[in-house]
Short mmCIF file of C-alpha atoms in Angstrom, two decimals:
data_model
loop_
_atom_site.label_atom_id
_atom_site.label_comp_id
_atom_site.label_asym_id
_atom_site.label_seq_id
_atom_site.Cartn_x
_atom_site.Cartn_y
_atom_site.Cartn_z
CA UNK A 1 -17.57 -104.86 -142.03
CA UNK A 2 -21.64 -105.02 -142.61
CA UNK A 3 -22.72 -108.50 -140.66
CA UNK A 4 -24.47 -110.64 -142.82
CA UNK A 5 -28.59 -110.00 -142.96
CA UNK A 6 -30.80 -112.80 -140.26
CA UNK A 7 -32.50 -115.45 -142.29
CA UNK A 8 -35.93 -115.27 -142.62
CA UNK A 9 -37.85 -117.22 -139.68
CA UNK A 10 -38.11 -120.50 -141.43
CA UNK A 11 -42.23 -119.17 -142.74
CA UNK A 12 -42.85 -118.83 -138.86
CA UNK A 13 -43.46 -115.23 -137.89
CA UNK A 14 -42.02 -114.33 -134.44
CA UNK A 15 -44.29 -112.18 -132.54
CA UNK A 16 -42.72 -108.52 -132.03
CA UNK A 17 -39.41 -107.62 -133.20
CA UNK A 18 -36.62 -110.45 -133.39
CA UNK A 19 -33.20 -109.13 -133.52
CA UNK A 20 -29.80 -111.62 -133.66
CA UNK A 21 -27.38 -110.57 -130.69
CA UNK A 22 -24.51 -111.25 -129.03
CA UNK A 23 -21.27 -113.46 -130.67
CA UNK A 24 -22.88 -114.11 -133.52
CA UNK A 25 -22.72 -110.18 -134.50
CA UNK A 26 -19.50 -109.73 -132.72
CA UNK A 27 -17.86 -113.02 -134.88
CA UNK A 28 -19.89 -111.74 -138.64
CA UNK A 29 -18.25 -108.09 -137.68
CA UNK A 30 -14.80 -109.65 -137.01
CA UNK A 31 -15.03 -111.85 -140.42
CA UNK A 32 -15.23 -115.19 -138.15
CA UNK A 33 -17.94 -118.07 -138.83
CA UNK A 34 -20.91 -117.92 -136.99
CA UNK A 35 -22.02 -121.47 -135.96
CA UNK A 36 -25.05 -120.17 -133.86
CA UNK A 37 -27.09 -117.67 -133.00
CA UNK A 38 -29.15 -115.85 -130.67
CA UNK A 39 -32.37 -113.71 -130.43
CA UNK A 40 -34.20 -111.30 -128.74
CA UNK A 41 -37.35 -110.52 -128.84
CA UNK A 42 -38.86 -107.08 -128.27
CA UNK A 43 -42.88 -105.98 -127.62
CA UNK A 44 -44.12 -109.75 -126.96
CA UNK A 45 -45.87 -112.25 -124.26
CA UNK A 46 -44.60 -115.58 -123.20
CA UNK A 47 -48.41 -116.55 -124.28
CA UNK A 48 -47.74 -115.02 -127.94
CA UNK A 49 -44.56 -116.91 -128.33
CA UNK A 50 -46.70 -120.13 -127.19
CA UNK A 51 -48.95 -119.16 -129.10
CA UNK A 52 -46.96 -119.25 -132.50
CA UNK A 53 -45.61 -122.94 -131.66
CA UNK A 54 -42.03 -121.40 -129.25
CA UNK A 55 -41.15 -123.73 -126.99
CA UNK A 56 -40.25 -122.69 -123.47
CA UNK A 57 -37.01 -123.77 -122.03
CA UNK A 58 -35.86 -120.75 -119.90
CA UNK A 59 -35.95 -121.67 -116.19
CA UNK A 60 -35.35 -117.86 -114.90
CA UNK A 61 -36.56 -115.67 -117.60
CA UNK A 62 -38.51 -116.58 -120.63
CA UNK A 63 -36.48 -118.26 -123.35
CA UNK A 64 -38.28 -120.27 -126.50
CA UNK A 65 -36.45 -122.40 -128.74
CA UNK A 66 -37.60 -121.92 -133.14
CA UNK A 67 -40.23 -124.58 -134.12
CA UNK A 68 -38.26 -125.29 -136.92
CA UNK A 69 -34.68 -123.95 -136.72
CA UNK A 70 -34.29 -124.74 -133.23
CA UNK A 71 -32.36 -121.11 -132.25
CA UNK A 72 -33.13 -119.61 -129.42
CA UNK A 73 -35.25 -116.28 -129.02
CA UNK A 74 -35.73 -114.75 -125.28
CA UNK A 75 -37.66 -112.10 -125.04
CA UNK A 76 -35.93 -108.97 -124.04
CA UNK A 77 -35.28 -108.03 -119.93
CA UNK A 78 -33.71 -106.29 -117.90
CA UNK A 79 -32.23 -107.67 -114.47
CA UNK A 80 -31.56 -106.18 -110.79
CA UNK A 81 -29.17 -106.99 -108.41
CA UNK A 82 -30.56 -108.22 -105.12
CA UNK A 83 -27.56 -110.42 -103.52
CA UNK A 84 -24.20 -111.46 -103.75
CA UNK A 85 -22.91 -113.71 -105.82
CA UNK A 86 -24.38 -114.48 -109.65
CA UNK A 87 -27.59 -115.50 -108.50
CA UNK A 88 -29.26 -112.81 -106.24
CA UNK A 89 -30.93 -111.24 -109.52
CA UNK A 90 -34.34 -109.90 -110.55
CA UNK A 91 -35.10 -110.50 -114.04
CA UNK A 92 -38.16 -108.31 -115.33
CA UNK A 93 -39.10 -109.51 -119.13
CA UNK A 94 -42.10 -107.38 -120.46
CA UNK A 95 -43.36 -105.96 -123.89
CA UNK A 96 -42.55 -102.72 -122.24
CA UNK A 97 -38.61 -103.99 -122.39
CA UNK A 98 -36.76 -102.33 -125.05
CA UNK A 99 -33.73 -103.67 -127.05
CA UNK A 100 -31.33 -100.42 -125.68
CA UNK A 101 -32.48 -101.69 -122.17
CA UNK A 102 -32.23 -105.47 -123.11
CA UNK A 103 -28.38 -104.39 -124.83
CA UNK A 104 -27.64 -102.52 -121.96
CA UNK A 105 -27.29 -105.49 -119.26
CA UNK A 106 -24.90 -107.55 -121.29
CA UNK A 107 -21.13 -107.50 -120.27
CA UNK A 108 -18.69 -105.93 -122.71
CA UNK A 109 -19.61 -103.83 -125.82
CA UNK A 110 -18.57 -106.01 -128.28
CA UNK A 111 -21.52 -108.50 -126.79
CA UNK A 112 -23.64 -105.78 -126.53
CA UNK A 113 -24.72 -105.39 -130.32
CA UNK A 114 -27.67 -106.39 -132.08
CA UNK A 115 -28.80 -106.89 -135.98
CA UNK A 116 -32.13 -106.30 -137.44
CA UNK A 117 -34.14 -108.32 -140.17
CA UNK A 118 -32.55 -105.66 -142.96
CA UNK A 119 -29.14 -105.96 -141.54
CA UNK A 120 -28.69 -103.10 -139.99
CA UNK A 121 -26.33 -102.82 -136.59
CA UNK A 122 -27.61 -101.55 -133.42
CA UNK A 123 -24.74 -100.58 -131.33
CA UNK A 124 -25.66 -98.21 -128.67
CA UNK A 125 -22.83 -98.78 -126.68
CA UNK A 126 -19.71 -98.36 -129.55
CA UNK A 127 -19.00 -102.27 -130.01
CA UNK A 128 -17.84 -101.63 -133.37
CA UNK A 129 -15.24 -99.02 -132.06
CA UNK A 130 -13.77 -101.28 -129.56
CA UNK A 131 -13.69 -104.40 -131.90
CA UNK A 132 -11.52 -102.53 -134.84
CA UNK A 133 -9.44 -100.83 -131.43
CA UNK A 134 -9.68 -104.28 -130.13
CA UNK A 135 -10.86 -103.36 -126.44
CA UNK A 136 -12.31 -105.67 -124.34
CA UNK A 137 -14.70 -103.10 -122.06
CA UNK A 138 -17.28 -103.59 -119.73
CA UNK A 139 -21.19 -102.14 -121.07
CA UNK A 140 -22.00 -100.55 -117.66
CA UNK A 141 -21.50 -100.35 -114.25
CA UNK A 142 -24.05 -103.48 -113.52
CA UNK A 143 -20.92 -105.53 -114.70
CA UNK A 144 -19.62 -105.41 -110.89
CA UNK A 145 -22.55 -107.30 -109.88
CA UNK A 146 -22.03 -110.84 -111.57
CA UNK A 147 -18.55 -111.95 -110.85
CA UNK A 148 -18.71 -114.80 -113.47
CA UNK A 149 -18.12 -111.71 -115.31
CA UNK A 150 -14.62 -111.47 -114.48
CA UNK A 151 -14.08 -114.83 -115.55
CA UNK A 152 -16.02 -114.11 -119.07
CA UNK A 153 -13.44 -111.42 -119.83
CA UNK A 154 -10.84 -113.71 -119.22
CA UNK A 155 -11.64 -116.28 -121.65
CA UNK A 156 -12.81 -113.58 -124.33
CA UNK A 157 -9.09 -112.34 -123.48
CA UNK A 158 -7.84 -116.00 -124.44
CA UNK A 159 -9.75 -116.23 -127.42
CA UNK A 160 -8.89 -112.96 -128.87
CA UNK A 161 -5.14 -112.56 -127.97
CA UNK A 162 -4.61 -109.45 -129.41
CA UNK A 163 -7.03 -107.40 -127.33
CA UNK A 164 -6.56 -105.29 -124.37
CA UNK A 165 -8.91 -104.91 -121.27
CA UNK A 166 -10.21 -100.99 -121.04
CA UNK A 167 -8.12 -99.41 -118.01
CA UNK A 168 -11.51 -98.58 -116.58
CA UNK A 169 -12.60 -102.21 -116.73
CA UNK A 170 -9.54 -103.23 -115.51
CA UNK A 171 -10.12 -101.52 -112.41
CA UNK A 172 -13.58 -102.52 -112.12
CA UNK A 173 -12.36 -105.78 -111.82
CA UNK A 174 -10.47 -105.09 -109.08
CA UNK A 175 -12.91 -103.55 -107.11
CA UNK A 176 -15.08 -106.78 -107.13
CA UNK A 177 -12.36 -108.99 -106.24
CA UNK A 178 -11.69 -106.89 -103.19
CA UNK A 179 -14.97 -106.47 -102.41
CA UNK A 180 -15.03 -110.29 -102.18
CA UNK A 181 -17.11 -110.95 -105.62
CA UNK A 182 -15.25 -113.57 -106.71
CA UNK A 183 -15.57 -115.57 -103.51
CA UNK A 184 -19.28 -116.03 -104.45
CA UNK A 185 -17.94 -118.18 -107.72
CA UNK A 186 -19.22 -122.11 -107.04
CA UNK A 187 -17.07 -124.36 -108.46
CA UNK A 188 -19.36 -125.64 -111.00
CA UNK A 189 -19.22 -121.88 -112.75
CA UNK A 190 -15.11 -121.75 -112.34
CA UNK A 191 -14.42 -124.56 -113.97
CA UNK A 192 -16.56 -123.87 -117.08
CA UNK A 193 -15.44 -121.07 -117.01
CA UNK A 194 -11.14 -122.47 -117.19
CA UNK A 195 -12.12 -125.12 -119.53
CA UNK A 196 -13.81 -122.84 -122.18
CA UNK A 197 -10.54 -120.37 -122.00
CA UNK A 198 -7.70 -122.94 -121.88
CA UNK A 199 -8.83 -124.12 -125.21
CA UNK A 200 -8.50 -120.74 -127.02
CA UNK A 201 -6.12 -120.07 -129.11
CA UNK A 202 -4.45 -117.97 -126.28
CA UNK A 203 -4.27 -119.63 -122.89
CA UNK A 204 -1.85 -117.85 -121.04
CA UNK A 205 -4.00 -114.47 -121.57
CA UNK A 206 -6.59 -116.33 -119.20
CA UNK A 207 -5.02 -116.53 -116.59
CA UNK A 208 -2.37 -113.19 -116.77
CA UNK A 209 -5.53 -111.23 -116.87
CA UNK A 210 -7.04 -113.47 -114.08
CA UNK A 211 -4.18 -112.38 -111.82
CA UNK A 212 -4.08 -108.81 -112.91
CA UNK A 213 -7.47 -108.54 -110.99
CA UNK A 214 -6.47 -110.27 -108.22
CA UNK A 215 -8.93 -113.44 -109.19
CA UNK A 216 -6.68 -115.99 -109.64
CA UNK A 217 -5.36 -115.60 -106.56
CA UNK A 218 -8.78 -116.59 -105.06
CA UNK A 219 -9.74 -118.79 -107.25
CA UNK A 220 -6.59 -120.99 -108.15
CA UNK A 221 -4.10 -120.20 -105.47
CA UNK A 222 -1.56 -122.84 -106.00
CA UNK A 223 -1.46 -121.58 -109.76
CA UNK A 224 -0.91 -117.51 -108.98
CA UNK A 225 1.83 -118.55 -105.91
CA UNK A 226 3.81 -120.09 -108.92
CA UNK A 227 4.92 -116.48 -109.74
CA UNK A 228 8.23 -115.03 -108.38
CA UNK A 229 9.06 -118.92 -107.82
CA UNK A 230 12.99 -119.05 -109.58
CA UNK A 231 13.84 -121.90 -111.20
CA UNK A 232 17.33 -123.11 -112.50
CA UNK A 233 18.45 -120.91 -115.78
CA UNK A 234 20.02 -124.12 -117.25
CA UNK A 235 17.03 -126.04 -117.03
CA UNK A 236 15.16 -123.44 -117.37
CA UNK A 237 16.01 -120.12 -119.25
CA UNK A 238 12.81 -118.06 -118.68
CA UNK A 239 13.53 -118.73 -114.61
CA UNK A 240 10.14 -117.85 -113.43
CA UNK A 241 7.83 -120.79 -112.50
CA UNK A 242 4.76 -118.84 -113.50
CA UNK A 243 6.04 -117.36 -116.96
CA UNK A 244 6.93 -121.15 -117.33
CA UNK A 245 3.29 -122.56 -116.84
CA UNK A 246 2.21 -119.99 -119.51
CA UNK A 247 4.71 -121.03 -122.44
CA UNK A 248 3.83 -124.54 -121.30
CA UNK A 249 -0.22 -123.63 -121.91
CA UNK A 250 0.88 -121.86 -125.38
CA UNK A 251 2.93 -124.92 -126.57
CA UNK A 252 -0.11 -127.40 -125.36
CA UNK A 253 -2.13 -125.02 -127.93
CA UNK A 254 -0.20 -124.82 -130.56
CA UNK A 255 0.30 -128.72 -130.13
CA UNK A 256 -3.38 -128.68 -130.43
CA UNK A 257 -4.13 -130.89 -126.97
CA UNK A 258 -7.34 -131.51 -125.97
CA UNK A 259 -8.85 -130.43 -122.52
CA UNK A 260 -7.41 -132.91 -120.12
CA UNK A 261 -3.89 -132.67 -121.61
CA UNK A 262 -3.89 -128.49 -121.30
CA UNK A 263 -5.13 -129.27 -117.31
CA UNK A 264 -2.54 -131.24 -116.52
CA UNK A 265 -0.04 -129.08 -118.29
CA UNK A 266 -1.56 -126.25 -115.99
CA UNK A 267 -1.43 -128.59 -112.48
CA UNK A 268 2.20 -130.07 -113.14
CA UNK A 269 4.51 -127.88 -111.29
CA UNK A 270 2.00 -126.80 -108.54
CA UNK A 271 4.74 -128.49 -106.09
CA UNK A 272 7.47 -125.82 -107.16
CA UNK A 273 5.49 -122.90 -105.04
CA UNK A 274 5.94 -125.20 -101.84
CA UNK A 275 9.76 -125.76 -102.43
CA UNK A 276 11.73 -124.69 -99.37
CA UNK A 277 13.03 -121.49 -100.11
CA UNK A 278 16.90 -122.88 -98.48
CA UNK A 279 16.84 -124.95 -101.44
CA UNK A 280 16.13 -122.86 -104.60
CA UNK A 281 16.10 -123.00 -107.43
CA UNK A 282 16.30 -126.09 -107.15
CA UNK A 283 12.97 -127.86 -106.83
CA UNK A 284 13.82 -131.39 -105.32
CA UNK A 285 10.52 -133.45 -104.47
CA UNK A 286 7.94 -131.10 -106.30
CA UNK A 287 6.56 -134.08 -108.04
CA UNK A 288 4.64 -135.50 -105.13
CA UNK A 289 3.92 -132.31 -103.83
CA UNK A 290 2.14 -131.15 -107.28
CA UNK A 291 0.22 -134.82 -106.75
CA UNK A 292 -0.90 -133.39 -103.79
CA UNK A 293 -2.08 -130.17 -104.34
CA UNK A 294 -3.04 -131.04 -108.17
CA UNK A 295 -5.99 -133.50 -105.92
CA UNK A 296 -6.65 -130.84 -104.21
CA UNK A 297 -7.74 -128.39 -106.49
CA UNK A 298 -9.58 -131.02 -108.85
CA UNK A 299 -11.63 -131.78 -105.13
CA UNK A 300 -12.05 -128.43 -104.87
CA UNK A 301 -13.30 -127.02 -108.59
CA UNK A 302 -15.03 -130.62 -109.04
CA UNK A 303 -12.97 -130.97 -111.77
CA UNK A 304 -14.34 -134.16 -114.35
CA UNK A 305 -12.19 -137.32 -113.52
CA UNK A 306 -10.38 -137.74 -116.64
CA UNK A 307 -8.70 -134.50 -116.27
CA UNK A 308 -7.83 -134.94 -112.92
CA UNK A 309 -6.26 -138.63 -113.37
CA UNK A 310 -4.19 -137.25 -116.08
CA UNK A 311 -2.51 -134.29 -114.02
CA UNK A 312 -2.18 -136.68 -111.09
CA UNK A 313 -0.05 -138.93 -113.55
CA UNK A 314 1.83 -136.10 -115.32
CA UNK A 315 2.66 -134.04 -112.82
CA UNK A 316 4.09 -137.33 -110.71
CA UNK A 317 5.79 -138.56 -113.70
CA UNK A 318 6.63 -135.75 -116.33
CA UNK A 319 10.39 -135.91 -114.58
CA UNK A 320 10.95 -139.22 -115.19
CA UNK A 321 9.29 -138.97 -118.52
CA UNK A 322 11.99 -136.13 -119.73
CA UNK A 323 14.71 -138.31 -118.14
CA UNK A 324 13.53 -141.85 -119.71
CA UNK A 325 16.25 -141.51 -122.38
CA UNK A 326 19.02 -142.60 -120.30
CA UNK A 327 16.49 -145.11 -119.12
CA UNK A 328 17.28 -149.22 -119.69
CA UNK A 329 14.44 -151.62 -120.63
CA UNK A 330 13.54 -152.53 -116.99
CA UNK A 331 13.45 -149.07 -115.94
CA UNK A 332 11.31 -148.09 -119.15
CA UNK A 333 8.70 -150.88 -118.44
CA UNK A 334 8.61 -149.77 -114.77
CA UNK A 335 7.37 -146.27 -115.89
CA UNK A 336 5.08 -147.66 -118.25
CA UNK A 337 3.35 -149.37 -115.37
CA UNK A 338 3.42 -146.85 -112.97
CA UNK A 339 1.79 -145.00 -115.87
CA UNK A 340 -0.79 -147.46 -116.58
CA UNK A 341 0.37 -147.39 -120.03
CA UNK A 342 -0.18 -151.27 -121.14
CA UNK A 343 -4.00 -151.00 -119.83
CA UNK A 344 -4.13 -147.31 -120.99
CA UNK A 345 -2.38 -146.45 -124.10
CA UNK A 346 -4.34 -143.39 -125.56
CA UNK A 347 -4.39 -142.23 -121.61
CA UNK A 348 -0.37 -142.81 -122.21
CA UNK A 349 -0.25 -140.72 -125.46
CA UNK A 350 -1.78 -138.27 -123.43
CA UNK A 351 0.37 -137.95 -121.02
CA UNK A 352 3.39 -137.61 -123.18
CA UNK A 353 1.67 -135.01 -125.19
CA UNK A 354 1.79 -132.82 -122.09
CA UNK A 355 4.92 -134.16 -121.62
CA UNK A 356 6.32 -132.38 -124.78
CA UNK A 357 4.28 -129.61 -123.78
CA UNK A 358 6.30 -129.01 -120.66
CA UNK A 359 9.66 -129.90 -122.79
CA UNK A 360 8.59 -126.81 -125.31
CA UNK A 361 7.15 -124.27 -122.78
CA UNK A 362 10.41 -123.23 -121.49
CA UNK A 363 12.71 -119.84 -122.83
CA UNK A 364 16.07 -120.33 -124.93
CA UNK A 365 15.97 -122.79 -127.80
CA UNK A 366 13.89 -125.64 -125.77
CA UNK A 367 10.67 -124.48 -128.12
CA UNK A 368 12.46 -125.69 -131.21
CA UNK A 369 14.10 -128.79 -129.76
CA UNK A 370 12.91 -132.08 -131.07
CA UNK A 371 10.98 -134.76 -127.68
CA UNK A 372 12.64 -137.99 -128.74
CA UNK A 373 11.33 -139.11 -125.55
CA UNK A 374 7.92 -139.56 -126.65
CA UNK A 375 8.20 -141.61 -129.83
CA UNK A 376 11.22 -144.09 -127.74
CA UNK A 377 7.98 -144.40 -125.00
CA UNK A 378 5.39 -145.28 -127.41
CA UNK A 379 7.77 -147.38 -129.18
CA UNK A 380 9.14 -149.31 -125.75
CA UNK A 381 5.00 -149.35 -125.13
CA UNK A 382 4.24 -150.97 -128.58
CA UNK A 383 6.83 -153.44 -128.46
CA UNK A 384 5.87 -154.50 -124.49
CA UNK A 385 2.05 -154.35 -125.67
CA UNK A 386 2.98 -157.39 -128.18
CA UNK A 387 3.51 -160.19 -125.90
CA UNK A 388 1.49 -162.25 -125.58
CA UNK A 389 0.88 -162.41 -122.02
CA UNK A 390 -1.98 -165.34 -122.12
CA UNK A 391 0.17 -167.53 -124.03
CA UNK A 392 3.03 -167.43 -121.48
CA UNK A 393 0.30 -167.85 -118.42
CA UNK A 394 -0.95 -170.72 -120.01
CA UNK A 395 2.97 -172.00 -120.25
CA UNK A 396 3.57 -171.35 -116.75
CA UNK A 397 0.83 -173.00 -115.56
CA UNK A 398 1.18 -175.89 -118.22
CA UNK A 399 4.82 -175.88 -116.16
CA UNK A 400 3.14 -176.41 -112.58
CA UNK A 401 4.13 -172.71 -112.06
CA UNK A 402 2.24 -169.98 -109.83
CA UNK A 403 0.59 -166.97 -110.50
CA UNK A 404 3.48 -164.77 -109.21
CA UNK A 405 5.65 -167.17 -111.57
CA UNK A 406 3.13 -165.66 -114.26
CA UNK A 407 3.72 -162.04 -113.34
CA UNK A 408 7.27 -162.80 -113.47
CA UNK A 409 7.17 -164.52 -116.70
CA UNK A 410 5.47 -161.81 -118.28
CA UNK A 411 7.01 -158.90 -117.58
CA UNK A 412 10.97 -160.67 -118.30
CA UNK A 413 9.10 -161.18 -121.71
CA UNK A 414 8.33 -157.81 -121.78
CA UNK A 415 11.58 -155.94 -120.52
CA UNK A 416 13.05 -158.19 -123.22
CA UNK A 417 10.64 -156.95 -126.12
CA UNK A 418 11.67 -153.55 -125.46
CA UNK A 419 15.44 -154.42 -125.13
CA UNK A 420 14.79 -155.61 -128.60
CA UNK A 421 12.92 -153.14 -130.08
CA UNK A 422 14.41 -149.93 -129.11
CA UNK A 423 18.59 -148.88 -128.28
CA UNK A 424 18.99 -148.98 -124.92
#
């Protein structure tokens, strides 16, 4: 499919050539909108691109953002690896830089494309080929030496679902984890890196082709020892903790959830890899474990605090949550409090969302079964939310009582509300 031809530069001539690269050829190949795009410039200055009214914002190579359409245009370089890690690089941006060189540093081919002011594709290193075979391959052997590469492949993996890493990449990939590349990952870089692919369309594909390298495994242990972990077939027909935490990241996307509920969905069952093995499948206790070790890695990756909150209180809770239909109205308020529900109620719909996510992720016909449990929580939550909790204080006290009389006051009123409102 011919990409559509670059708009004209808005009556502001760009010194040199200006060519649109990157995803915004890939996506016009593939037939996908293109929100944004890139540019590269080849045969100018920084001082030209002052000079026609470019504003600088690169930091480590020359980047200029369009007067008047606000895109961005860097001028074209090459880079040169000079220390571990993704920041020991020399970056070299001259006139003298051509747009093969410039192409030829990017990471897979279908990145690695370019289109000119008529239209035309440059594609020097067959990104068209590998899109229609949908092949995700690396451009060159410089991908080894930035190992936020591995985790770029990865998410392009979970956005396009359908594609299969290159054998050769594949290996590549390898290599760098066992030569310790993706030890040199800071936190900061990881976890952009997760977020971006868990809200794909295709989740799991992040991390399966995360631990095909060998990366997950250094970067989210407690998540790759949740392989080979069996589980009970009744409860659980596809047995496998790890297969499990993928179908419950494809159900979280196909219920749509937002960031924080797909994280939690991912740190839930951390626990189960910790279960004493004298005591599978069965995984008695993993709830407080997967508290623990859910902390843990949020400490670690510096993970944003409404994400970690909300696995902390689904991965504590999501067992009572599945049992709560058996639950009376004392035993349903309890939960709601322990959940923070009456302070927090979108927090609350969040946490049964990931709730029904873990409910659906599982083999057999649990996909297609209906989560009453959710709709009897927000119910028993709605109907507890109505009392009025300042006009009994004020009773109480009126009465001579004390505040613990208050507390007590309000939550019989409660339990009550829900015994009314819902069967129980």
């Amino acid at each position: 499919m011919q990409a559509e031809t670059p708009a004209a530069d808005a009556g502001i001539p760009v010194p040199g050539a200006a060519y649109v690269v990157g995803g915004a050829v890939r996506d016009a190949l593939l037939g996908l909108p293109v929100h944004d795009r890139d540019w590269v410039v080849v045969g100018a200055t920084p001082q030209q691109m002052l000079d026609a009214g470019f504003q600088p914002v690169g930091r480590d190579f020359p980047v200029f953002l369009h007067p008047r359409t606000h895109e961005e245009y860097a001028l074209a370089r090459t880079e040169r690896k000079t220390g571990p890690g993704y920041r020991g690089f020399v970056v070299q941006a001259a006139p003298g830089v051509s747009l093969e060189d410039d192409l030829l540093r990017r990471d897979l081919t279908i990145n690695a494309m370019a289109q000119d002011a008529r239209g035309g594709i440059v594609d020097p290193h067959g990104g068209r080929a590998d899109l229609r075979d949908k092949v995700l391959r690396h451009v060159s052997p410089a991908f080894a030496e930035d190992p936020v590469r591995i985790l770029r492949l990865a998410r392009f993996a979970a956005r396009f679902g359908d594609f299969t890493v290159a054998p050769e990449t594949r290996e590549l990939m390898r290599a760098m984890v066992r030569a310790g590349e993706a030890d040199a990952l800071v936190p900061e870089r990881v976890w952009q890196e997760l977020a971006r692919g868990m809200m794909e369309p295709s989740p799991r594909r992040l991390f399966e082709v995360l631990r095909d390298c060998g990366a997950l495994a250094r970067i989210l242990p407690e998540v790759d020892a949740l392989w080979g972990v069996p589980q009970r077939v009744d409860y659980h027909p596809e047995v496998d903790c790890g297969e499990h935490q993928m179908l419950v990241m494809q159900a979280a996307a196909a219920l749509d959830a937002d960031l924080p509920v797909r994280w939690a969905c991912l740190m839930h069952d951390l626990g189960k890899a910790a279960t004493p093995a004298e005591i599978l499948p069965r995984h008695i206790g993993h709830e407080a474990r997967s508290v623990a070790l859910a902390r843990g890695v949020a400490q670690r990756l510096r993970v944003p605090g409404e994400c970690a909150e909300l696995a902390e209180t689904v991965a504590a809770e999501h067992g009572n949550i599945h049992k709560s239909l058996g639950f009376g109205a004392a035993a349903l308020l309890r939960l709601l409090q322990r959940c923070d529900a009456l302070r927090r109620p979108r927090r609350f719909a969040s946490v049964l969302l990931a709730c029904e996510a873990d409910h659906r992720g599982r083999g057999g016909d649990f996909p297609r079964q209906p989560y009453p449990q959710r709709e009897r929580l927000l119910a028993a939550l709605d109907a507890a939310s109505a009392v009025d909790a300042g006009a009994i204080a004020q009773g109480v006290v009126a009465a001579g009582g004390k505040p613990a009389a208050i507390a007590q006051a309000v939550a019989v009123a409660r339990e009550r509300a829900i015994a009314q409102a819902i069967p129980v």
